[in-house]
Coordinates of C-alpha atoms and ligand atoms in Angstrom, one line a residue:
X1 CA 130.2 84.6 125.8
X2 CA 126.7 86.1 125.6
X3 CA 126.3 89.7 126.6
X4 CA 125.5 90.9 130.2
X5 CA 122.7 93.7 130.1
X6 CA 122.3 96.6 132.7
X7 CA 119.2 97.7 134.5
X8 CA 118.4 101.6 133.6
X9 CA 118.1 103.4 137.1
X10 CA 119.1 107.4 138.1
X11 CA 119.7 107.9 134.5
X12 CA 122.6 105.0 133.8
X13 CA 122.9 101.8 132.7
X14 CA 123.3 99.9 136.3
X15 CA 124.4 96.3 137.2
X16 CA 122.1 95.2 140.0
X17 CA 122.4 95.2 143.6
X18 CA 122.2 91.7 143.9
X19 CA 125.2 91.1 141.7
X20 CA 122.8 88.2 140.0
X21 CA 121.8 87.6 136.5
X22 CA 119.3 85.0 134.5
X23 CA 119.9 83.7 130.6
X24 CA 117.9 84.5 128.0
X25 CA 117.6 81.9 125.5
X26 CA 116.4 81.9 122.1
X27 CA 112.9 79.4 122.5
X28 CA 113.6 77.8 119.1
X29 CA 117.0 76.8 119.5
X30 CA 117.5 77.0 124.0
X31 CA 121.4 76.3 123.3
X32 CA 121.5 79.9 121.7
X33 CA 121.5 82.2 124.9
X34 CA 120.7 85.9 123.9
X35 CA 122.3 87.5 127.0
X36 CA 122.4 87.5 130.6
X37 CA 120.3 90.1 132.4
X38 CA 120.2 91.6 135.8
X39 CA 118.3 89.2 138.5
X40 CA 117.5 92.8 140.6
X41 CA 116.0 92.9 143.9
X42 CA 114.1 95.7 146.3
X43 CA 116.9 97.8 146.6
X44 CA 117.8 98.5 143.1
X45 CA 113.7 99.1 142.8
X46 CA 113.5 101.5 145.7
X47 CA 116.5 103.3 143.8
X48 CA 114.3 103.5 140.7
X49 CA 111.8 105.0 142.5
X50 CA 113.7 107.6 144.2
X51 CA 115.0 108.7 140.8
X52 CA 111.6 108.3 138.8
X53 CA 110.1 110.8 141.6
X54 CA 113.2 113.0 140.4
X55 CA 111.9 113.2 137.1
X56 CA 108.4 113.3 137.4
X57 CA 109.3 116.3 139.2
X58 CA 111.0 117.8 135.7
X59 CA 108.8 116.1 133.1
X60 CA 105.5 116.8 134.7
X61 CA 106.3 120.8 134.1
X62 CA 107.4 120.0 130.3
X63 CA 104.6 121.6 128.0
X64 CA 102.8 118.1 126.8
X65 CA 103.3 119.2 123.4
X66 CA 107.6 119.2 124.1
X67 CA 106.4 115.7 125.5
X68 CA 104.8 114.6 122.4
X69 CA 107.7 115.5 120.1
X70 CA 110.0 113.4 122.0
X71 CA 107.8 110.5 121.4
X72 CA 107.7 111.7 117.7
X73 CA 111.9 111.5 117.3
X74 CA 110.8 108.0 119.3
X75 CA 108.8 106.5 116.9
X76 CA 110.9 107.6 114.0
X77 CA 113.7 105.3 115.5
X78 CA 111.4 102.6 116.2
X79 CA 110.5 103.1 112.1
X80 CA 114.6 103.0 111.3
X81 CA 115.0 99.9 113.9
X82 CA 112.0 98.0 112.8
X83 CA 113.7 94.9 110.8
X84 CA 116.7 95.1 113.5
X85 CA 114.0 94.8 116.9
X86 CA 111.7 92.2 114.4
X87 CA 114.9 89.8 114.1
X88 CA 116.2 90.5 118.0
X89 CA 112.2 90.2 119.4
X90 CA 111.5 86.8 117.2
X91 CA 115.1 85.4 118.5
X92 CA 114.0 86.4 121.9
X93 CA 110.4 84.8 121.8
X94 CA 109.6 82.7 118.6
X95 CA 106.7 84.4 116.7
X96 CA 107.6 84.6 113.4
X97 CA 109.0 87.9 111.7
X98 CA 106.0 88.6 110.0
X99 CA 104.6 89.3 113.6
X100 CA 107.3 90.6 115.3
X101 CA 107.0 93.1 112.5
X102 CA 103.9 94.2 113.2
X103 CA 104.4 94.0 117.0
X104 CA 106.8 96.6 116.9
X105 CA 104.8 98.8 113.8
X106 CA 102.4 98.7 116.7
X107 CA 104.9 100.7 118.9
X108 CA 105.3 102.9 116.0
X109 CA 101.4 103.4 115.7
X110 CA 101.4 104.1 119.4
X111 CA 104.2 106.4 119.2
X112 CA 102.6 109.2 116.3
X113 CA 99.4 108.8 117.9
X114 CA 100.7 109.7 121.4
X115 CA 102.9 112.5 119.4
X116 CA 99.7 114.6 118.5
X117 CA 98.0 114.1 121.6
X118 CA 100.3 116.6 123.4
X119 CA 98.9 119.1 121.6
X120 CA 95.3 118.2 122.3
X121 CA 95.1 116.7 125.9
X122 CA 92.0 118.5 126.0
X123 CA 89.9 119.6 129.2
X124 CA 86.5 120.7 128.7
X125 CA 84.9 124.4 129.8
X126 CA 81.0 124.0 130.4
X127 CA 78.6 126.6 131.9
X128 CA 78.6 127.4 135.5
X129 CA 75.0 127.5 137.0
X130 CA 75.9 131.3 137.9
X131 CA 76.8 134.0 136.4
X132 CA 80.6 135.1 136.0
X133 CA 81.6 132.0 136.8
X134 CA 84.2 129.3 134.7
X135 CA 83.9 126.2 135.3
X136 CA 86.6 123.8 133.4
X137 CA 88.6 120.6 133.8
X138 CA 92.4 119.9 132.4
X139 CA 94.6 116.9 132.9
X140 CA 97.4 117.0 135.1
X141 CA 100.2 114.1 135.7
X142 CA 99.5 112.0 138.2
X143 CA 103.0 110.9 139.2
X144 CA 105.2 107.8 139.2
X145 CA 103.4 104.6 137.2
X146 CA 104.7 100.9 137.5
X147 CA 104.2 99.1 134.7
X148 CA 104.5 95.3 134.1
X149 CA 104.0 94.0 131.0
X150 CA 103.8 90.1 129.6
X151 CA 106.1 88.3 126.8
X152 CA 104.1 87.9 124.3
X153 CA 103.6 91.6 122.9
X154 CA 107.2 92.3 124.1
X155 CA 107.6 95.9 122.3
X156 CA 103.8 96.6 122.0
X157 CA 102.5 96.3 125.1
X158 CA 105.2 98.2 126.8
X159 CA 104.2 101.6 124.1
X160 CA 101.0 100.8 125.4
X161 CA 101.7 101.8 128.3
X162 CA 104.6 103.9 128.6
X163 CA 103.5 106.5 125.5
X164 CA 100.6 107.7 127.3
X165 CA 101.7 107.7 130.5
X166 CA 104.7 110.2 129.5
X167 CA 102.6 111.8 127.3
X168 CA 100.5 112.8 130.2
X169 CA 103.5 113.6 132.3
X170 CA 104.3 110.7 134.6
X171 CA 107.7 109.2 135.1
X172 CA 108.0 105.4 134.3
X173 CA 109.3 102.5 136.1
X174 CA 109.2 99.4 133.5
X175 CA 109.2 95.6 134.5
X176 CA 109.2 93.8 131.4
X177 CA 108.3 90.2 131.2
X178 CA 111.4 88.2 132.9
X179 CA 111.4 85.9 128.7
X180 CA 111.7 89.3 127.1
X181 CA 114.2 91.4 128.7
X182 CA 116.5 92.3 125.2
X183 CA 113.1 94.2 123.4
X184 CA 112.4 96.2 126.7
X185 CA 116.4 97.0 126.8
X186 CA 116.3 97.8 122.9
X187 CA 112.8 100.2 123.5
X188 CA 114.4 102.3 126.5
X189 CA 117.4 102.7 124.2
X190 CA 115.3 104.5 122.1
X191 CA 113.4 106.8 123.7
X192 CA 117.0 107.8 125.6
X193 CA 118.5 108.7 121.9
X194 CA 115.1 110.3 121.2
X195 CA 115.7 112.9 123.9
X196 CA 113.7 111.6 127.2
X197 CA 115.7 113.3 130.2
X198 CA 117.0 110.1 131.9
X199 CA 115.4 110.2 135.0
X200 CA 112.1 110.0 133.8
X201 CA 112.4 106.5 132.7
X202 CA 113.6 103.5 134.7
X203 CA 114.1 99.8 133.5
X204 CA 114.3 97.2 136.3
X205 CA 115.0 93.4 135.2
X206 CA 114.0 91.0 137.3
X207 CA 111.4 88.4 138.6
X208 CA 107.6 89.5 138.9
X209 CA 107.2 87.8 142.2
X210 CA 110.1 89.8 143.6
X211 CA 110.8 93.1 141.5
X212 CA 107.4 93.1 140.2
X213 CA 106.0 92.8 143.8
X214 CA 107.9 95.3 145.5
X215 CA 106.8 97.5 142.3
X216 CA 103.4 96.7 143.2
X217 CA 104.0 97.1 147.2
X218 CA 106.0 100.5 146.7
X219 CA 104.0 103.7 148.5
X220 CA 105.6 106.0 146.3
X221 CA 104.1 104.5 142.7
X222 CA 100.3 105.4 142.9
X223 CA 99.4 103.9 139.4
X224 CA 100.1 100.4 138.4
X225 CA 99.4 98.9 134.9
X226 CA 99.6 95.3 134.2
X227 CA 99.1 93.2 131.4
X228 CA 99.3 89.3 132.3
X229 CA 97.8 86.0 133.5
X230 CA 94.5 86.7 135.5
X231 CA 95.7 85.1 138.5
X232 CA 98.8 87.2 138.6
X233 CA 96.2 90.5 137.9
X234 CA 93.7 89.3 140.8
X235 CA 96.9 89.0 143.5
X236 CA 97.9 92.9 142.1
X237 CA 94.1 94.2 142.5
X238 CA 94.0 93.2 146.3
X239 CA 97.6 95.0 146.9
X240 CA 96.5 98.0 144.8
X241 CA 93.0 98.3 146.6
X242 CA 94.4 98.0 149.9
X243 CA 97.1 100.4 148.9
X244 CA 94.2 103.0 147.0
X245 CA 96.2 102.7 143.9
X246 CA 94.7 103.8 140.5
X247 CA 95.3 100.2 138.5
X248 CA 94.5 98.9 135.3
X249 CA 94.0 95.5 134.5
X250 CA 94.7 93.4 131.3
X251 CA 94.3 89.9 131.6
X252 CA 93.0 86.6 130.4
X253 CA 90.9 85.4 127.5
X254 CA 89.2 82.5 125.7
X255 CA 87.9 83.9 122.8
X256 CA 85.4 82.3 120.5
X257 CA 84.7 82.7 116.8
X258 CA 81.2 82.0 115.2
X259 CA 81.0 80.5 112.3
X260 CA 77.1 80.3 110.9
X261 CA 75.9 78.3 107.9
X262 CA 75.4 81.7 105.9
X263 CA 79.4 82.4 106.8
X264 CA 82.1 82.8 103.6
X265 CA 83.8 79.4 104.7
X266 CA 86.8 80.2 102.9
X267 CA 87.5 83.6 104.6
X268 CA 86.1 82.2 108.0
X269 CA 89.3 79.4 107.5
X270 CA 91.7 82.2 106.9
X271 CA 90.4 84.0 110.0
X272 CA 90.5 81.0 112.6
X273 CA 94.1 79.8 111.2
X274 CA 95.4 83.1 111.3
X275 CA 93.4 83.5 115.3
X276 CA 94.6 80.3 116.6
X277 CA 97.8 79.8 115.6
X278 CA 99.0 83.1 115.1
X279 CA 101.6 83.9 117.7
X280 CA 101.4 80.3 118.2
X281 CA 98.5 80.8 120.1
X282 CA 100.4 82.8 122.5
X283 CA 98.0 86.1 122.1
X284 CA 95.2 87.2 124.8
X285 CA 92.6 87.4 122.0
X286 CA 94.1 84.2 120.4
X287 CA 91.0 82.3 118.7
X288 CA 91.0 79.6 121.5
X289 CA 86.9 78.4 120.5
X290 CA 85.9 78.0 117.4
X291 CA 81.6 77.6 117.7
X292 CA 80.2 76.4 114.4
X293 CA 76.7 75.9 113.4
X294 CA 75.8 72.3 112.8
X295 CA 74.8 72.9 109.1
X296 CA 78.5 73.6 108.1
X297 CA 80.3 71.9 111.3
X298 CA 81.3 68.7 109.7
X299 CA 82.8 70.0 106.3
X300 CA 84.2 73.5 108.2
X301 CA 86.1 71.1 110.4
X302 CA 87.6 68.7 107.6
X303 CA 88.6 72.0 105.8
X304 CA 90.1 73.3 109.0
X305 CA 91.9 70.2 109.8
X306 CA 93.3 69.8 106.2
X307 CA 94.8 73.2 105.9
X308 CA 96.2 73.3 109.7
X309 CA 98.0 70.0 109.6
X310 CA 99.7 71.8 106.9
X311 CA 101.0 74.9 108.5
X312 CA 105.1 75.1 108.6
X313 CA 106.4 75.1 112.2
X314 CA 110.0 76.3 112.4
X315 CA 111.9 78.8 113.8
X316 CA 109.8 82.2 113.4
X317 CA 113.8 83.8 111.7
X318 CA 113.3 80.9 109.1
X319 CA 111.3 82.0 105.6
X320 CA 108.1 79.9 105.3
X321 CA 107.7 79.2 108.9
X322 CA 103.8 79.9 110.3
X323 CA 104.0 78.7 113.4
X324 CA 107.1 79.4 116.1
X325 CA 107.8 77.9 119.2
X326 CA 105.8 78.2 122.5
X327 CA 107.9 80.7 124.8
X328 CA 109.5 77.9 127.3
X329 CA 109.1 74.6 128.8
X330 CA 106.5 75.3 131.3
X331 CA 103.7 77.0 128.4
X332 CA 104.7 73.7 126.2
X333 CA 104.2 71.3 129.3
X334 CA 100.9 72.9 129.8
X335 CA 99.6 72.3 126.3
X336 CA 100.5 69.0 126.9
X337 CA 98.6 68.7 129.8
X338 CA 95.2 69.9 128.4
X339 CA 95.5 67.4 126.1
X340 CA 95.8 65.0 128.4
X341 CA 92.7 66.8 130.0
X342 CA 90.8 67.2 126.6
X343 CA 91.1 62.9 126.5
X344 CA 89.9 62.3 129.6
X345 CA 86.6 64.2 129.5
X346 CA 85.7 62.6 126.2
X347 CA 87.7 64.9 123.9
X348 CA 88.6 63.8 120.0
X349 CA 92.1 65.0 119.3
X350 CA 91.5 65.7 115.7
X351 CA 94.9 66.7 114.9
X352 CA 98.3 67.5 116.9
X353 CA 98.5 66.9 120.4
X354 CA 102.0 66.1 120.3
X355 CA 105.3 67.3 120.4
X356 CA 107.0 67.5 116.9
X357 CA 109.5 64.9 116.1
X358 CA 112.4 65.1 114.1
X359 CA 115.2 67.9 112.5
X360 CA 115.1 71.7 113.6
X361 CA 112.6 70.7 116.3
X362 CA 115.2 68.9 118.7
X363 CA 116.0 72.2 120.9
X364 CA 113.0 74.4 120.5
X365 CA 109.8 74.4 122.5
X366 CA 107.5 73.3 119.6
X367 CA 104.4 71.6 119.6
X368 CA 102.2 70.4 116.7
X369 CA 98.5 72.9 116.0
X370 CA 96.0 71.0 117.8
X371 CA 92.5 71.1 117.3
X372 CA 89.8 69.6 119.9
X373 CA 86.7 68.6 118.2
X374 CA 83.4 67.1 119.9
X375 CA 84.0 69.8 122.8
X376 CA 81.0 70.7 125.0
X377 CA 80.3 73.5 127.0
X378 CA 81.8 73.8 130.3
X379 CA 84.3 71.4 129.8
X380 CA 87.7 72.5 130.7
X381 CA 89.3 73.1 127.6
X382 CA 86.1 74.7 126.3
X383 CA 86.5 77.5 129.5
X384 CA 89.8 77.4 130.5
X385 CA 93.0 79.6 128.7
X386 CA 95.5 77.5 127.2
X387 CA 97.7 79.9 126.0
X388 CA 98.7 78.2 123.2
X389 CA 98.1 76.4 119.5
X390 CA 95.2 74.7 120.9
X391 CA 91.2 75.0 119.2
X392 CA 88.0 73.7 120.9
X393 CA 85.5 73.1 118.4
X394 CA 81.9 73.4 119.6
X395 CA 79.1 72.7 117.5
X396 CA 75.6 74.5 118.0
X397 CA 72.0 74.8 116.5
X398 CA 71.5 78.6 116.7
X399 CA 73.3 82.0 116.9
X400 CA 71.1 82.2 120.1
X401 CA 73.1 79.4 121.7
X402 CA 76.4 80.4 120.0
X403 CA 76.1 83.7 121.5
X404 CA 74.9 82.0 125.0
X405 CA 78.2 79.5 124.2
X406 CA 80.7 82.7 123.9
X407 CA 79.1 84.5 126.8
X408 CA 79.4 81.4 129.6
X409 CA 82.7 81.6 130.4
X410 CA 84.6 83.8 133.2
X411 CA 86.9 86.2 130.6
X412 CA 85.4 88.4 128.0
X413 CA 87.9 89.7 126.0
X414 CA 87.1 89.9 122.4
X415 CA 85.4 87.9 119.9
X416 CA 84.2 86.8 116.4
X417 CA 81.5 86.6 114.2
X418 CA 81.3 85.1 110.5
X419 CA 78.0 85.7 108.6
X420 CA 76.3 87.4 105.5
X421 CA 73.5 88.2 107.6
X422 CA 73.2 91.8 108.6
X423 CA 70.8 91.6 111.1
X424 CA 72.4 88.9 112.8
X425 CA 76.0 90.8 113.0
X426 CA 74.2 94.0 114.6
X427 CA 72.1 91.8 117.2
X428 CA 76.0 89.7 117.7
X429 CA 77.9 93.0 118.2
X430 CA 75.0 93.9 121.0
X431 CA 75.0 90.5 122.9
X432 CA 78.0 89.3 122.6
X433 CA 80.0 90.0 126.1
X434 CA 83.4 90.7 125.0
X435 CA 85.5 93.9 124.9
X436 CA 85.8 93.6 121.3
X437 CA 83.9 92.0 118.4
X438 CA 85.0 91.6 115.0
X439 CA 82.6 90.7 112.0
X440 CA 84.0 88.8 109.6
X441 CA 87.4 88.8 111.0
X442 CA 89.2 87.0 113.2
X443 CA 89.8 87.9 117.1
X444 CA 92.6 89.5 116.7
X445 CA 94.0 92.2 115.1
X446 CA 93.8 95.6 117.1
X447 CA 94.5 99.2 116.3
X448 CA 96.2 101.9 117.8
X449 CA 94.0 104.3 118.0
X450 CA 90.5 102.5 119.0
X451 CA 90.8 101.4 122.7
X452 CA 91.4 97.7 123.8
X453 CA 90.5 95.8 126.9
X454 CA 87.7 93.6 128.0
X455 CA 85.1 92.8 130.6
X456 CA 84.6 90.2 133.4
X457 CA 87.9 88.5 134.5
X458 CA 89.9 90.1 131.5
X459 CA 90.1 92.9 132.7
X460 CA 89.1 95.8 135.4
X461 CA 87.1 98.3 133.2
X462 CA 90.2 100.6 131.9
X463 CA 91.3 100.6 128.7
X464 CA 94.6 100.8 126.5
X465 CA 95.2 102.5 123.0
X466 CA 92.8 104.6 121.7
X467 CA 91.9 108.3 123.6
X468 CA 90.3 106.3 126.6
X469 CA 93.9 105.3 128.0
X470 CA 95.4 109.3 128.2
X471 CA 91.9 109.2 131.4
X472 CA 93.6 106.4 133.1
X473 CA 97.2 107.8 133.2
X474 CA 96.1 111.7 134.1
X475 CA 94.4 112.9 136.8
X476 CA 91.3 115.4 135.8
X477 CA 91.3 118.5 138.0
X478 CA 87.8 120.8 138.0
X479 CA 88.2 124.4 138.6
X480 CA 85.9 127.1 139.0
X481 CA 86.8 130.8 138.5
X482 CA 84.3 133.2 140.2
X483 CA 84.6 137.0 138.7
X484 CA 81.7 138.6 140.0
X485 CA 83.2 139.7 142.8
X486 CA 80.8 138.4 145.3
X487 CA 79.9 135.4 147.4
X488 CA 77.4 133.6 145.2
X489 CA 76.5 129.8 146.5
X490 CA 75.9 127.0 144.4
X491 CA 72.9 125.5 144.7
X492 CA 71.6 128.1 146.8
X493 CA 72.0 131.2 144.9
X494 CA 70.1 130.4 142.1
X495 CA 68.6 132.1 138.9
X496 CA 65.5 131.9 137.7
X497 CA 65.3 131.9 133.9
Ligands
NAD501 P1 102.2 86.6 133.8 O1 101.1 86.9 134.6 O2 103.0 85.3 134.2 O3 103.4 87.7 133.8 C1 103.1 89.0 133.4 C2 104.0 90.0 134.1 O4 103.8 90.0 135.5 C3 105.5 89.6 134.0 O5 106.3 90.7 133.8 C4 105.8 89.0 135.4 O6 107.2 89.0 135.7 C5 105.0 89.8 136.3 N1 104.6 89.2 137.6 C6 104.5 87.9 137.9 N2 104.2 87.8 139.2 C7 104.1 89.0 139.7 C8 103.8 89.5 141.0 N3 103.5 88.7 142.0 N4 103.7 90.8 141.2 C9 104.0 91.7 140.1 N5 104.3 91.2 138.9 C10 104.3 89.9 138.7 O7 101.8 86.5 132.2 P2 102.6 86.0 131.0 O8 102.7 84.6 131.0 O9 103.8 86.9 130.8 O10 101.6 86.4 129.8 C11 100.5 85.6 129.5 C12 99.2 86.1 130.0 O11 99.0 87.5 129.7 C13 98.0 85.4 129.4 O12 97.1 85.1 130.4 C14 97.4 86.4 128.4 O13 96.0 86.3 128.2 C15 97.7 87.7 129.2 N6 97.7 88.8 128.2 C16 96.7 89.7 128.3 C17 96.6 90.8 127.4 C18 95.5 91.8 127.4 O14 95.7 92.9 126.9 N7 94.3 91.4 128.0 C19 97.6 91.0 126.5 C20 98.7 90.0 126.4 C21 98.7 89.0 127.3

């Protein structure tokens, strides 16, 4: 009998309201159910809030630096658990344990970085215009922030967002991704045996279009943060605008990699292997277009197609296994149906397109690493996110129209170029409209400490990671201290020099 989990809510472990749970089941093998968790409703999220507005009331007076050091103890667990989360995380969503690895070394990262920022959260003290006059900012807490967070980072994304936004002093209310319930349960077991007072933090299971709406909808949670699908992110942006919520946005992508006829081939192959079908494709910046110059376009693809029809898929647990299963029925069926898509419009299915056959891929939501060759711009599978092992190969004269290539399509998230040219990486880093651009890397492959997030429909101009994130989750307060001891008006009582 698999085991029943418990919402967190007013500092216990709580069955929900409704009295109704939903499996989880392991996506490589969907007769191994992980656990049943709690199907909550509104009222078990209006109790959440009532107890996160508890503790903000406590945590938001703790010195930030007490704040950081509880991250510090939470980080060191996440170093002790890190095999133990891999295994549970990979059983929970497929990637293989290689990534799950560094998906929760990422939480680690997160962790020691948000440590030593509560001794720093620094304001600024400039010049008044007059005399005997301060003027300075500091961050204070804003209050209680919502955050809903997708499957396929199931431990990262969540430190993303919850570090920094107790660092800063807020109290938490987390709704994690409805196929990755057992990670969020195993992170908010942690920072509770690293010392976070319990009301500060609140875990609520459930479906986004019920416990993540009402999250959304709630008057008493003025900051939302969501990573997901952009059409999930547009529906929050017109609740939170009507509502005058701060919200930050993390969405979409179809990210492209440029390969030009100067490129090291060999390291270019690594990098779109390791960008496609990493995560089985299943990653925001996943290499989704691959835009090759024509010089090198014919024997780039034969190298490409020899070396991914070779890639072991498997269980992500298994040893040798590169590529895991897609997350559920729904992300395989839609795979399927761009292929079906590609085909029509005039598509060559180089390799894959199909669901594997045969042993160890009977109960598991595999499908084979596909890559779309002959793709022209605009089509659908050139502009549209798959979310999943799927390439569209492009072929172009220039970097001018590889750069125009990566920058016509509605999400700008992050992106690649391969070249020995100097002058040509500089000129790509300036025009191409992503977020993020790597040189001579692949799309992915993010760090802690730099920010992350990207422009037109991927995201809404915040941030996560790096220093930029600690503005969106505290409010900056300005105050001036006049001590000359008389009325002096700025901007009328001026100085000369
Ligand atoms: P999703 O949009 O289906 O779900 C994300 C979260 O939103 C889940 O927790 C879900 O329960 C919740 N949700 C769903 N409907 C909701 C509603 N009406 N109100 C409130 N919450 C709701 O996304 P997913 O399938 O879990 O993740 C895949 C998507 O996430 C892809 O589009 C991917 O590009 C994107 N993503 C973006 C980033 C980034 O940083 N830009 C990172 C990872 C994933």
């Amino acid at each position: 009998m698999a085991e029943t989990f418990r919402n967190f809510i007013a500092g216990e472990w709580a069955t929900p309201s409704t009295g109704e749970y939903f499996e989880n089941r392991n996506p490589a093998d969907w007769n191994d159910v992980i656990g049943r968790f709690p199907r909550s409703g509104p009222a078990d999220l209006q109790r959440a809030v009532e107890s996160a507005k508890r503790g903000f009331a406590r945590w938001s007076k703790t010195p930030a630096p007490i704040r950081g050091q509880v991250l510090q103890r939470t980080g060191e667990l996440l170093v002790e658990r890190k095999d133990a989360i891999a295994r549970a995380m990979t059983r929970e969503m497929g990637k293989v344990l290689t990534e799950t690895r560094g998906d929760v070394q990422e939480g680690i990262d997160t962790a020691f970085y948000a440590a030593t920022e509560g001794r720093r959260l620094f304001g600024r003290v400039v010049p008044s215009e007059l005399r005997n006059k301060w003027a300075m900012t500091y961050r204070r807490p804003i209050g209680v922030a919502g955050l809903i967070t997708p499957f396929n980072f199931p431990l990262a994304i969540p430190t993303w967002k919850m570090f920094p936004a107790l660092l800063c002093g807020n109290a938490v209310i987390f709704k994690p991704a409805e196929d990755v319930p057992h990670t969020g349960h195993l992170l908010v077991e942690a920072l509770l045996e690293a010392g976070l007072p319990p009301e500060i933090v609140q875990l609520v299971h459930g479906q986004g279009s019920v416990v993540g709406r009402a999250l959304v909808e709630h008057p008493d949670v003025p900051v939302i943060s969501f990573t997901g699908s952009t059409e999930t992110g547009s529906m929050i942006g017109a609740t939170c605008g009507k509502m005058h919520k701060r919200l930050s946005l993390e969405m979409g992508g179809k990210n492209a990699m440029l390969v030009m006829d100067d490129a090291d081939l060999d390291l270019a192959l690594d990098g779109v292997l390791w960008g496609a079908f990493g995560t089985t494709g299943q990653r925001c910046t996943a290499t989704s277009r691959l835009i090759l110059h024509e010089k090198i376009h014919d024997r780039f693809l034969t190298m490409l197609c020899d070396r991914a029809e070779r890639l072991r898929l498997g269980p992500g647990l298994e040893e040798g296994t590169e590529v895991g299963p897609l997350i559920h029925a729904d992300a395989r069926q839609k795979v399927d149906e761009y292929v079906g898509i590609a085909k029509r419009e005039g598509v060559s299915v180089a390799i894959g397109g199909k669901i594997p056959q045969g042993k160890g891929f009977e109960c598991g939501w595999f499908y084979e690493p596909t890559v779309f060759a002959g793709v022209k711009p605009g089509m659908r599978v050139e502009q549209e996110e798959i979310f999943g092992p799927a390439l569209a190969v492009i072929r172009v004269g220039s970097l001018d129209e590889a750069i125009k290539v990566n920058n016509d399509v509605r999400y700008g998230l992050s992106s690649s170029l391969y070249t020995r040219d100097v002058n040509a990486a500089f000129r790509a880093m300036e025009d191409l409209d992503t977020g993020i651009t790597y040189v001579n890397a692949p799309t992915i492959g993010a760090e802690a400490h730099l920010p992350f997030g990207g422009v037109k429909q991927s995201g809404n101009g915040h941030r996560e990671g790096g220093w930029e994130v600690y503005d969106f989750y505290s409010e900056t307060k300005v105050c001036y201290v006049d001590y000359s001891g008389t009325l002096q008006r700025a901007q009328i009582d001026t100085y000369e020099p």
